[in-house]
Tab-separated table of C-alpha atoms in Angstrom:
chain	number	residue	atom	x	y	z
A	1	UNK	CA	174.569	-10.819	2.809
A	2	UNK	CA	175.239	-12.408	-0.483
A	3	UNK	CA	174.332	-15.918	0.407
A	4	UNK	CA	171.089	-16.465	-1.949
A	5	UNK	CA	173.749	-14.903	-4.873
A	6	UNK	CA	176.230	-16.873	-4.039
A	7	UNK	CA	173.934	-19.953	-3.762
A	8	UNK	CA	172.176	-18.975	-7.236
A	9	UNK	CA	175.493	-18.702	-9.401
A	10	UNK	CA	176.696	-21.939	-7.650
A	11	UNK	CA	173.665	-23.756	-9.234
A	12	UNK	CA	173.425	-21.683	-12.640
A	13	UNK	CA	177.218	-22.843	-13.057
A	14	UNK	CA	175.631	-26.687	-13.305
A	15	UNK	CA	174.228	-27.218	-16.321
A	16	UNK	CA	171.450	-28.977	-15.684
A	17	UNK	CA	169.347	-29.035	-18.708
A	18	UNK	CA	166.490	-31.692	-18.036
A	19	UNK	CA	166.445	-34.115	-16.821
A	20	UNK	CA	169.777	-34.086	-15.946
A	21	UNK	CA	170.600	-32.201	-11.948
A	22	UNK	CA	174.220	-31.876	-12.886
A	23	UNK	CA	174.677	-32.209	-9.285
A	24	UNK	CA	172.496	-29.201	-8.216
A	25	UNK	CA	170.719	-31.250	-5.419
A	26	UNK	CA	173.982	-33.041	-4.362
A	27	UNK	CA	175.140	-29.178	-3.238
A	28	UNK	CA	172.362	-28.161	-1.815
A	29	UNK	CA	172.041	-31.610	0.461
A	30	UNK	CA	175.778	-30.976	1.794
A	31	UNK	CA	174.610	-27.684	2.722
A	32	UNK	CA	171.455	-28.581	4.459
A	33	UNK	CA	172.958	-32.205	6.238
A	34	UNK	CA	174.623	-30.164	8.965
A	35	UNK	CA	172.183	-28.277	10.276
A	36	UNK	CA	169.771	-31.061	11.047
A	37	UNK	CA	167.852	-31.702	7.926
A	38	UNK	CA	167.211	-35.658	7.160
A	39	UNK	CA	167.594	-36.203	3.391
A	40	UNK	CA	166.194	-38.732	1.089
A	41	UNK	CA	167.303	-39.197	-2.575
A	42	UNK	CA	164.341	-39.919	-4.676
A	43	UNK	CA	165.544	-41.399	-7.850
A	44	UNK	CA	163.348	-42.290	-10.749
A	45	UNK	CA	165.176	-43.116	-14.190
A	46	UNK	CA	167.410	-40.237	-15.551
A	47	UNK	CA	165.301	-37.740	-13.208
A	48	UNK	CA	166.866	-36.707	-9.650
A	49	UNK	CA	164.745	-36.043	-6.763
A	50	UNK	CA	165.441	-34.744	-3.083
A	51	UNK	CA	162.943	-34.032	-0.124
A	52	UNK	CA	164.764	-32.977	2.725
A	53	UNK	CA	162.989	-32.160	6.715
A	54	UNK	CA	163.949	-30.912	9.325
A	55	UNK	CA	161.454	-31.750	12.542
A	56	UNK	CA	159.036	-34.618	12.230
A	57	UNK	CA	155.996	-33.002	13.684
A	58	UNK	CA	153.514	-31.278	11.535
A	59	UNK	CA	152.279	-28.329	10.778
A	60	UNK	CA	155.061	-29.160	7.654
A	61	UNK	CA	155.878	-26.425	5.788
A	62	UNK	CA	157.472	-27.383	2.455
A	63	UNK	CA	159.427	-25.066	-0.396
A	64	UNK	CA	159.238	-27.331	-3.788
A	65	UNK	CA	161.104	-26.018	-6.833
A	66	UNK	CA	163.221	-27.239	-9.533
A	67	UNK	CA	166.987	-27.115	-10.114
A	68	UNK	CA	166.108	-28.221	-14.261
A	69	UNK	CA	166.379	-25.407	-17.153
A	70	UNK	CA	165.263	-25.788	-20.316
A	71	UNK	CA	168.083	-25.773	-23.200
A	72	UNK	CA	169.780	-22.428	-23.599
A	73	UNK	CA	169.123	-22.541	-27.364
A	74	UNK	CA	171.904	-20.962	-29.891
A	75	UNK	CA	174.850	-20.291	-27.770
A	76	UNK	CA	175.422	-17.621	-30.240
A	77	UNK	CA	173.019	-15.451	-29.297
A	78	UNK	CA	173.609	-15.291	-25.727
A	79	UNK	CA	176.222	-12.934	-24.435
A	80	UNK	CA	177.966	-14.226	-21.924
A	81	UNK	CA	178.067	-18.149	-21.660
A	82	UNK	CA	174.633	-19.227	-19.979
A	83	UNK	CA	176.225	-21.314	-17.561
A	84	UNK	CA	178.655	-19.217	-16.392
A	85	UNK	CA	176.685	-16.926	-14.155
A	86	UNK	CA	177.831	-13.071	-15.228
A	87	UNK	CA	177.340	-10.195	-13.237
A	88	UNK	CA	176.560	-6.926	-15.288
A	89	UNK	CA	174.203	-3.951	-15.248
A	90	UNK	CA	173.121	-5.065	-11.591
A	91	UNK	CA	171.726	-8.014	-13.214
A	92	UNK	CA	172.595	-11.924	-13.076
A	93	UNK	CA	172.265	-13.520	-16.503
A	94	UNK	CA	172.151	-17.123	-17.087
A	95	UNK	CA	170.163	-20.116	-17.651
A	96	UNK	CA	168.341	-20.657	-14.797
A	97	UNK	CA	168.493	-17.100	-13.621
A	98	UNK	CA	164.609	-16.467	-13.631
A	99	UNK	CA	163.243	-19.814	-13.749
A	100	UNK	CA	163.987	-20.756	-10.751
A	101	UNK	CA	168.041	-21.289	-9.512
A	102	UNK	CA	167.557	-17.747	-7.894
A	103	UNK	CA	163.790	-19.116	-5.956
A	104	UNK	CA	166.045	-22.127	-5.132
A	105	UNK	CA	168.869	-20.020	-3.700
A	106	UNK	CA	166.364	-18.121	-1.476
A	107	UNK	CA	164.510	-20.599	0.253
A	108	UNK	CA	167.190	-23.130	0.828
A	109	UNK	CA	169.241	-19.692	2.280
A	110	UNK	CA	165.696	-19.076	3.756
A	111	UNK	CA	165.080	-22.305	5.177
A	112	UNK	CA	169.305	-22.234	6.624
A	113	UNK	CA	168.290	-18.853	8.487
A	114	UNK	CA	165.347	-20.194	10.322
A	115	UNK	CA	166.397	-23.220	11.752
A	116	UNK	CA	169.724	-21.496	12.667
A	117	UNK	CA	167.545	-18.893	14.374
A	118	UNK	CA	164.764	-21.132	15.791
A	119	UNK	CA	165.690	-24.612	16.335
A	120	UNK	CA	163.463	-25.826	18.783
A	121	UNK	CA	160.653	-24.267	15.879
A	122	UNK	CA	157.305	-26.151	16.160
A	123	UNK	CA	156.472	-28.065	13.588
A	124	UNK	CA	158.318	-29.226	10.467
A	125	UNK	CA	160.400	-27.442	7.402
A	126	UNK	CA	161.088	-29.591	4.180
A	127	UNK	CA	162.062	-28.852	0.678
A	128	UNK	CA	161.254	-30.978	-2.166
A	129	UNK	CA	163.432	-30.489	-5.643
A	130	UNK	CA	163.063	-32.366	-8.742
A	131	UNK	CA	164.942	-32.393	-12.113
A	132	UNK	CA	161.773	-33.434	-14.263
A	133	UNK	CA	159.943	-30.108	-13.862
A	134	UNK	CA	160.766	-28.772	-17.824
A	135	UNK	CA	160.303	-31.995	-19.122
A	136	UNK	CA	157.801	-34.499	-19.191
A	137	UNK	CA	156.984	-34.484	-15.705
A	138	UNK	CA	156.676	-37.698	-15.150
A	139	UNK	CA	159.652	-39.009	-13.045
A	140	UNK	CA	159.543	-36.057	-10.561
A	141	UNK	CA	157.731	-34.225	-8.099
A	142	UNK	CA	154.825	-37.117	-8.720
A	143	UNK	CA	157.247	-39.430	-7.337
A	144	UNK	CA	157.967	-37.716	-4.371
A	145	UNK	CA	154.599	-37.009	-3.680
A	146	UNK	CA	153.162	-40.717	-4.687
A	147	UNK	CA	156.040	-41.650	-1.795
A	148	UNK	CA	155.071	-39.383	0.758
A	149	UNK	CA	151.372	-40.275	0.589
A	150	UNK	CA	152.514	-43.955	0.515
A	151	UNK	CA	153.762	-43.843	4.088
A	152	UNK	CA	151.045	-41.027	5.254
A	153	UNK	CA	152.794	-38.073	5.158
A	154	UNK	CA	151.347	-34.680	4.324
A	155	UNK	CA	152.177	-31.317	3.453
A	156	UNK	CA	150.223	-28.651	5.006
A	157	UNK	CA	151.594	-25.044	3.413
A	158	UNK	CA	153.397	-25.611	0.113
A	159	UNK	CA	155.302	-22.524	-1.489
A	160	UNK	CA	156.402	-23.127	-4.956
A	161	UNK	CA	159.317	-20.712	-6.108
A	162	UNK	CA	157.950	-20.274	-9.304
A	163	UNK	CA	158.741	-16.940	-10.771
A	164	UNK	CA	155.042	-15.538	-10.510
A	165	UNK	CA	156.211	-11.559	-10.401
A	166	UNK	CA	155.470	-9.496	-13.074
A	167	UNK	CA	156.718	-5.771	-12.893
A	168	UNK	CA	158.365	-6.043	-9.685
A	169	UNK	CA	158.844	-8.710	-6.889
A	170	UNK	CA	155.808	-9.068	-5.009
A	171	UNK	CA	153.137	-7.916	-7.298
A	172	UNK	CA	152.151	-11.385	-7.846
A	173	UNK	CA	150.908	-14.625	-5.888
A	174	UNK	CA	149.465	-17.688	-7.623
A	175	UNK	CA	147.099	-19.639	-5.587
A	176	UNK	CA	145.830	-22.338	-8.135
A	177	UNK	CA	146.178	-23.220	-11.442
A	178	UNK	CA	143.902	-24.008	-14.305
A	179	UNK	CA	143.654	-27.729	-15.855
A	180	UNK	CA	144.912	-28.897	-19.114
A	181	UNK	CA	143.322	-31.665	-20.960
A	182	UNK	CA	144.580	-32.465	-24.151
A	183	UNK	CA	143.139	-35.057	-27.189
A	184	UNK	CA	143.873	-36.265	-30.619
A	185	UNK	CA	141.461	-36.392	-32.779
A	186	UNK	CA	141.513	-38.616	-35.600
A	187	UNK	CA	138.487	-38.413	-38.295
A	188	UNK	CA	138.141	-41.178	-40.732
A	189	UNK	CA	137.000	-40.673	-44.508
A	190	UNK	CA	137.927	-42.408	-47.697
A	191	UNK	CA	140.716	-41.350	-49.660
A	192	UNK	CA	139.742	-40.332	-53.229
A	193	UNK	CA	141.372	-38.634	-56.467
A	194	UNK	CA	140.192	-34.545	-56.421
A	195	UNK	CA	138.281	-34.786	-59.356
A	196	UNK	CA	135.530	-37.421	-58.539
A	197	UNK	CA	134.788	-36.681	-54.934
A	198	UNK	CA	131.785	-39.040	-55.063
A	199	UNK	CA	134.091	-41.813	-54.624
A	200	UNK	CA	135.379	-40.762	-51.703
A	201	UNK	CA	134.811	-39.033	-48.635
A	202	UNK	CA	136.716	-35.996	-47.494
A	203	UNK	CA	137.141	-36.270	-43.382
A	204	UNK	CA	137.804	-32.649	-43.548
A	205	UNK	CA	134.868	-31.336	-45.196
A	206	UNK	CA	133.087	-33.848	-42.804
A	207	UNK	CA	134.631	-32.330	-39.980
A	208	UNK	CA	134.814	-28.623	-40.414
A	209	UNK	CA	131.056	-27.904	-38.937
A	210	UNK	CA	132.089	-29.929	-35.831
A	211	UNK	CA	135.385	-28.304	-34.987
A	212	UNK	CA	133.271	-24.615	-35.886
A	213	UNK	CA	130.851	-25.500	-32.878
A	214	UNK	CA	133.584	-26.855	-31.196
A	215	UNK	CA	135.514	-23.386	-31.424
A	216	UNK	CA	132.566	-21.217	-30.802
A	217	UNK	CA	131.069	-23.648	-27.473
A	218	UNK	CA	131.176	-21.955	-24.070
A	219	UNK	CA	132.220	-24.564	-21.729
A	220	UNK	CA	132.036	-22.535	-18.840
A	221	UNK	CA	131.634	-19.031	-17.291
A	222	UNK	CA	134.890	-19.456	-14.705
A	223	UNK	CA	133.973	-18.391	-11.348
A	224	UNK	CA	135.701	-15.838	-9.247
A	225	UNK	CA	139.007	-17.369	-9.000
A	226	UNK	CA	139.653	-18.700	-12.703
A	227	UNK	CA	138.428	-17.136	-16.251
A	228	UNK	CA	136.366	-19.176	-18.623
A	229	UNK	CA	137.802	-22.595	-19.432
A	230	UNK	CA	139.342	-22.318	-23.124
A	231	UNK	CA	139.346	-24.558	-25.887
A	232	UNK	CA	142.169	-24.365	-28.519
A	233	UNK	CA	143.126	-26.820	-31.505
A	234	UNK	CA	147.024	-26.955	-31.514
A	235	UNK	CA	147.578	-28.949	-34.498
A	236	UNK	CA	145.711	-30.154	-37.993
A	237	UNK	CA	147.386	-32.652	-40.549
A	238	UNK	CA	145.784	-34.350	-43.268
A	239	UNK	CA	146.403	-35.788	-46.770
A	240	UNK	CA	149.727	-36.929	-49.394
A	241	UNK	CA	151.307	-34.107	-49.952
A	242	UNK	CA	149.558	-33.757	-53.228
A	243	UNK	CA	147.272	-31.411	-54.463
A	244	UNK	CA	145.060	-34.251	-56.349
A	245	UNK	CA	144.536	-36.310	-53.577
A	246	UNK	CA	141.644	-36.138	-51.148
A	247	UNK	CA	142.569	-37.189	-47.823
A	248	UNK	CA	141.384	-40.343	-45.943
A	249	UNK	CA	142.021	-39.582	-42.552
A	250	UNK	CA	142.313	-36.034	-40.212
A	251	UNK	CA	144.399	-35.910	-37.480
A	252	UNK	CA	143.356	-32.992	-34.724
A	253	UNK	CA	145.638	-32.100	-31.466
A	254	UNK	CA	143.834	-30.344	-29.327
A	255	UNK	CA	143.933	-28.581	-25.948
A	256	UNK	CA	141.662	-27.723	-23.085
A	257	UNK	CA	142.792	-25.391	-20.221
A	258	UNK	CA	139.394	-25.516	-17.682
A	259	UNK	CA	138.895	-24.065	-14.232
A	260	UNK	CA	137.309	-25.225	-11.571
A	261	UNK	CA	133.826	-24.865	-12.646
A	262	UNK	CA	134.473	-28.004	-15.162
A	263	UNK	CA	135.480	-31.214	-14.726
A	264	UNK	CA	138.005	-33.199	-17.415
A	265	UNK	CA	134.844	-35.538	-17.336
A	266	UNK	CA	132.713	-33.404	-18.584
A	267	UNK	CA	134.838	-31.547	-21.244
A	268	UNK	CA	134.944	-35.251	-22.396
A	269	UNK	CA	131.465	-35.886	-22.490
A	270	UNK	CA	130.773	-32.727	-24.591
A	271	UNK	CA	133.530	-33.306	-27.253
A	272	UNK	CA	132.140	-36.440	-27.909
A	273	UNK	CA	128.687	-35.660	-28.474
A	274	UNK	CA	129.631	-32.762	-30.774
A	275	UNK	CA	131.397	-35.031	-32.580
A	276	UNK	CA	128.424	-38.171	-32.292
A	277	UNK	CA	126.039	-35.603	-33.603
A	278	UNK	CA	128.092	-34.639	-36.526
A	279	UNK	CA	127.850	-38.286	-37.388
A	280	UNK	CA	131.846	-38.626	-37.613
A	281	UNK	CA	133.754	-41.898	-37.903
A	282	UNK	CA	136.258	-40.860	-35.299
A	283	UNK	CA	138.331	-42.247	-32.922
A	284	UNK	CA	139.853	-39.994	-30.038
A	285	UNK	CA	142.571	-40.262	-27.499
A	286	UNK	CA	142.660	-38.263	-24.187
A	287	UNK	CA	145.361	-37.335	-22.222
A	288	UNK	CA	144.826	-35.278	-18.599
A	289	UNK	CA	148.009	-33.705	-17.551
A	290	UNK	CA	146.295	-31.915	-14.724
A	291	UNK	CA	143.470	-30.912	-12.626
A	292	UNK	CA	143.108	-27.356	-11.391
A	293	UNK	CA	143.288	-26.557	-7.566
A	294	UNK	CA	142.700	-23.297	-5.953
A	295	UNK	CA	144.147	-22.223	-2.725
A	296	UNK	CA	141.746	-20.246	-1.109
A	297	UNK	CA	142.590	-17.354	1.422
A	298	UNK	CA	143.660	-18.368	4.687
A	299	UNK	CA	147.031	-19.080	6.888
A	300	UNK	CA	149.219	-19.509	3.890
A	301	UNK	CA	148.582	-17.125	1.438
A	302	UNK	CA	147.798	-14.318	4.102
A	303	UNK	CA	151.334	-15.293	5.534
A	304	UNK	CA	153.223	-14.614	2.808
A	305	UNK	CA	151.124	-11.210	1.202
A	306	UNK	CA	152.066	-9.731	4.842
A	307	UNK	CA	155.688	-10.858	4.608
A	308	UNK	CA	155.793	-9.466	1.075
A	309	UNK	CA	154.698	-6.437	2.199
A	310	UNK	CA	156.648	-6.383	4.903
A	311	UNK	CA	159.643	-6.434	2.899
A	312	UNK	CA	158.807	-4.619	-0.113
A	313	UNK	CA	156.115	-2.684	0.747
A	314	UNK	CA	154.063	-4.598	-2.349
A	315	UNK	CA	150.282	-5.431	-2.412
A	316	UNK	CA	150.594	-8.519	-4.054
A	317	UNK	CA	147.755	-9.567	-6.180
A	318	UNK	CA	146.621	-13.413	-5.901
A	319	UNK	CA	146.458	-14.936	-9.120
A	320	UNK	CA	145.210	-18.185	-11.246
A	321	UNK	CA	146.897	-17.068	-14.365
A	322	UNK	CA	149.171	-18.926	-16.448
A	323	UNK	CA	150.524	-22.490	-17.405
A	324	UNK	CA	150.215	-25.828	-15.270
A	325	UNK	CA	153.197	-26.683	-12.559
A	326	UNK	CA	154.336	-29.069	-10.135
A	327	UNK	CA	151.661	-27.525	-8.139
A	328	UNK	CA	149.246	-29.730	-9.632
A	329	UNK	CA	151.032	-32.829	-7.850
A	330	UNK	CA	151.780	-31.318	-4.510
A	331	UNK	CA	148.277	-30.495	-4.176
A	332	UNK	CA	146.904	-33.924	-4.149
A	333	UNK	CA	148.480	-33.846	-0.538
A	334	UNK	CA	148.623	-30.164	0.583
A	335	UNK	CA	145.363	-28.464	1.054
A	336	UNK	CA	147.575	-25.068	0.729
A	337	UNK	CA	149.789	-24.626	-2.245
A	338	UNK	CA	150.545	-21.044	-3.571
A	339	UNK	CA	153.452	-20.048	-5.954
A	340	UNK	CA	155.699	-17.070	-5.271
A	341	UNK	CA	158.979	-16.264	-7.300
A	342	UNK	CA	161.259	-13.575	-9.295
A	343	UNK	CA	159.639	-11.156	-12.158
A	344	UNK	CA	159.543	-13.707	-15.127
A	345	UNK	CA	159.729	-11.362	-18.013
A	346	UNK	CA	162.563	-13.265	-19.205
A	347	UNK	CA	161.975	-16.944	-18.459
A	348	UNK	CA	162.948	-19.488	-21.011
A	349	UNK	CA	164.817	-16.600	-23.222
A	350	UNK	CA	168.061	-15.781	-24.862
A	351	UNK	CA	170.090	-13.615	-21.961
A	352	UNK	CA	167.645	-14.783	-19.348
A	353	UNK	CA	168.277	-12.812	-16.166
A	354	UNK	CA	166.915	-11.511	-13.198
A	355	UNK	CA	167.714	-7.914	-11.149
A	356	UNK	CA	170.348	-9.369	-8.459
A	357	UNK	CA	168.663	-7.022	-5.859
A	358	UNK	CA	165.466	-9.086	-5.263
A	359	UNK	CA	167.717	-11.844	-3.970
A	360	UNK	CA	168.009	-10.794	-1.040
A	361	UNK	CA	164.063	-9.745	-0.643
A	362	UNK	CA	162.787	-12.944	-1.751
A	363	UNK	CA	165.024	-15.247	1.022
A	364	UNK	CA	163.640	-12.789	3.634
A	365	UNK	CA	160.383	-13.125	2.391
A	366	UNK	CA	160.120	-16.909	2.618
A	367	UNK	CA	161.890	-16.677	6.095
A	368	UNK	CA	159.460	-14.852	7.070
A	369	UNK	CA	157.053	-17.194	5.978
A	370	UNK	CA	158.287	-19.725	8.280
A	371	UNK	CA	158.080	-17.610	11.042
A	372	UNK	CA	155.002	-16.454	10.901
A	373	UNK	CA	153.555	-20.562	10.153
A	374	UNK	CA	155.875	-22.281	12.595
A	375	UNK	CA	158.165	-19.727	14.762
């Protein structure tokens, strides 16, 4: 079988650098359309959208991924076009390859197998795609999901082909992410000439002992699932340009990533009396770009270690590691979300690729999936 190869080059051959689809969804619709599936288009500005079902009873189990890549960088450097799948050294380069055309492939070829083999199956299988996954995030799978809840309908197992492997397919499940809160902080002094600093006064002198306690605070202890919450400063700018000037404002970018044993509330809360006590004339703007949610062990996650080891014979390990994804939306209205993909060794690179002999494994694992939740 080379359906989930042939499906992945088909959609690494559209460049579809976000937000644009390139008409990734469009193929994948004509595909699905005759076996049953109802699909709905989901525009939202540039951003394209698709959430396709098949059944209308529930449980629902949903596949969500993106058919967006990030920009392949200097075409120079890559060698072979990176959107022109190429075949070589039993490996399929292109952008798109790891992160996620190949996910994509397998659990639409996944989702094809089942309801050709089961079509009176209980329940309900959907997938939901997006073009606004590498970007900002803000015209895609949170429009889907702010439409679903709209008219009451929820997602009860949620697999997200996100390429979570590490050394070899299987070895890795995520079943939550942490939170990212980000601020900019902007510290207010008095611009002054370097050689009479009494007439002025320097707002990063002023704020050096806050940021130290800020950098050296323990916010939390994590819990089982998640390591400590983490606190990093992503970005200082001050002054002219000159040497002779003392500044009269600091700008600070800054980023939490907290688990679930804080809340974005209070992270917020304890900035801001750092910075009160510190007697700083500061202003500070917030920006939440996601909560964390765990997954704990039950149907879903137990369904797909035993079809990965099934398959591969792999142990996978559950994991919280790692950045945010559209996992963060989904869960507002799925109580189980995991993520399960290809080794991502060489996601977002020059020459990204992936071994074209998990293909195959990873459709069978998320058919087996299915099965095991609806057959």
């Amino acid at each position: 079988m080379r359906e989930p190869l042939d499906l992945a080059r088909a959609l690494i051959a559209r460049p579809s650098v976000t937000p644009d689809d390139a008409g990734c969804q469009a193929l994948i619709a004509e595909r699905l359309r005759p076996l049953g599936f109802a699909i709905e288009s989901v525009p939202s500005g540039p951003v394209a959208n698709l959430w396709a079902r098949h059944g209308t009873a529930r449980p629902l189990v949903c596949f969500a991924g993106h058919t967006d890549v990030v920009p392949p960088g200097p075409l120079a450097k890559w060698h072979s076009d990176p959107f022109q799948p190429d075949e070589r050294d039993d490996r399929l380069y292109g952008r798109g390859a790891a992160d996620m055309k190949t996910a994509v492939a397998a659990f639409v070829t996944a989702a094809e197998a089942f309801v050709r083999e089961h079509p009176r199956h209980r329940g309900s299988v959907a997938l939901l795609l997006t073009s606004d996954e590498e970007g900002v995030a803000a015209d895609g799978t949170v429009k889907v999901v702010e439409r679903l809840r709209a008219r009451g309908e929820r997602i009860d197992y949620c697999v997200v082909g996100e390429p979570t492997s590490i050394e070899r397919l299987g070895d890795t499940i995520k079943n939550g992410r942490r939170g990212s809160l980000s601020g900019r902080l902007v510290v207010r002094g008095v611009q002054g000439h370097v050689a009479y600093p009494h007439l002025a006064r320097n707002p990063v002198h002023l704020a050096a002992p806050a940021l130290a306690e800020l950098a050296a605070a323990e916010w939390d202890r994590g819990n089982e699932h998640f390591p400590p919450t983490t606190w990093q400063i992503s970005n200082v700018h001050a002054g002219t340009g000159a040497t002779n000037v003392i500044p009269g404002e600091l700008e600070v970018l800054f980023n939490f990533r907290f688990s679930t044993a804080s809340t974005a509330e209070t992270l917020q809360a304890r900035v801001q009396e750092v910075l009160d006590r510190h007697r700083l004339d500061y202003a500070i703007e917030w920006s939440l770009s996601a909560r964390p949610f765990l997954t704990a062990r039950g149907e879903l996650v137990d369904a797909l270690r035993a079809s990965i080891r099934e398959v591969t014979g792999v142990a996978a390990d559950v994991s919280t590691t790692g950045g945010t994804s559209d996992g963060r939306f989904i869960a507002e209205i799925c109580p189980q979300v995991v993520e399960f993909g290809v080794p991502n060794a060489s996601i977002h690179q020059i020459d990204e690729h992936v071994d074209v002999a998990v293909l195959e494994p990873l459709s069978e694992i998320y058919r087996r999936v299915l099965v095991k939740l609806l057959a």
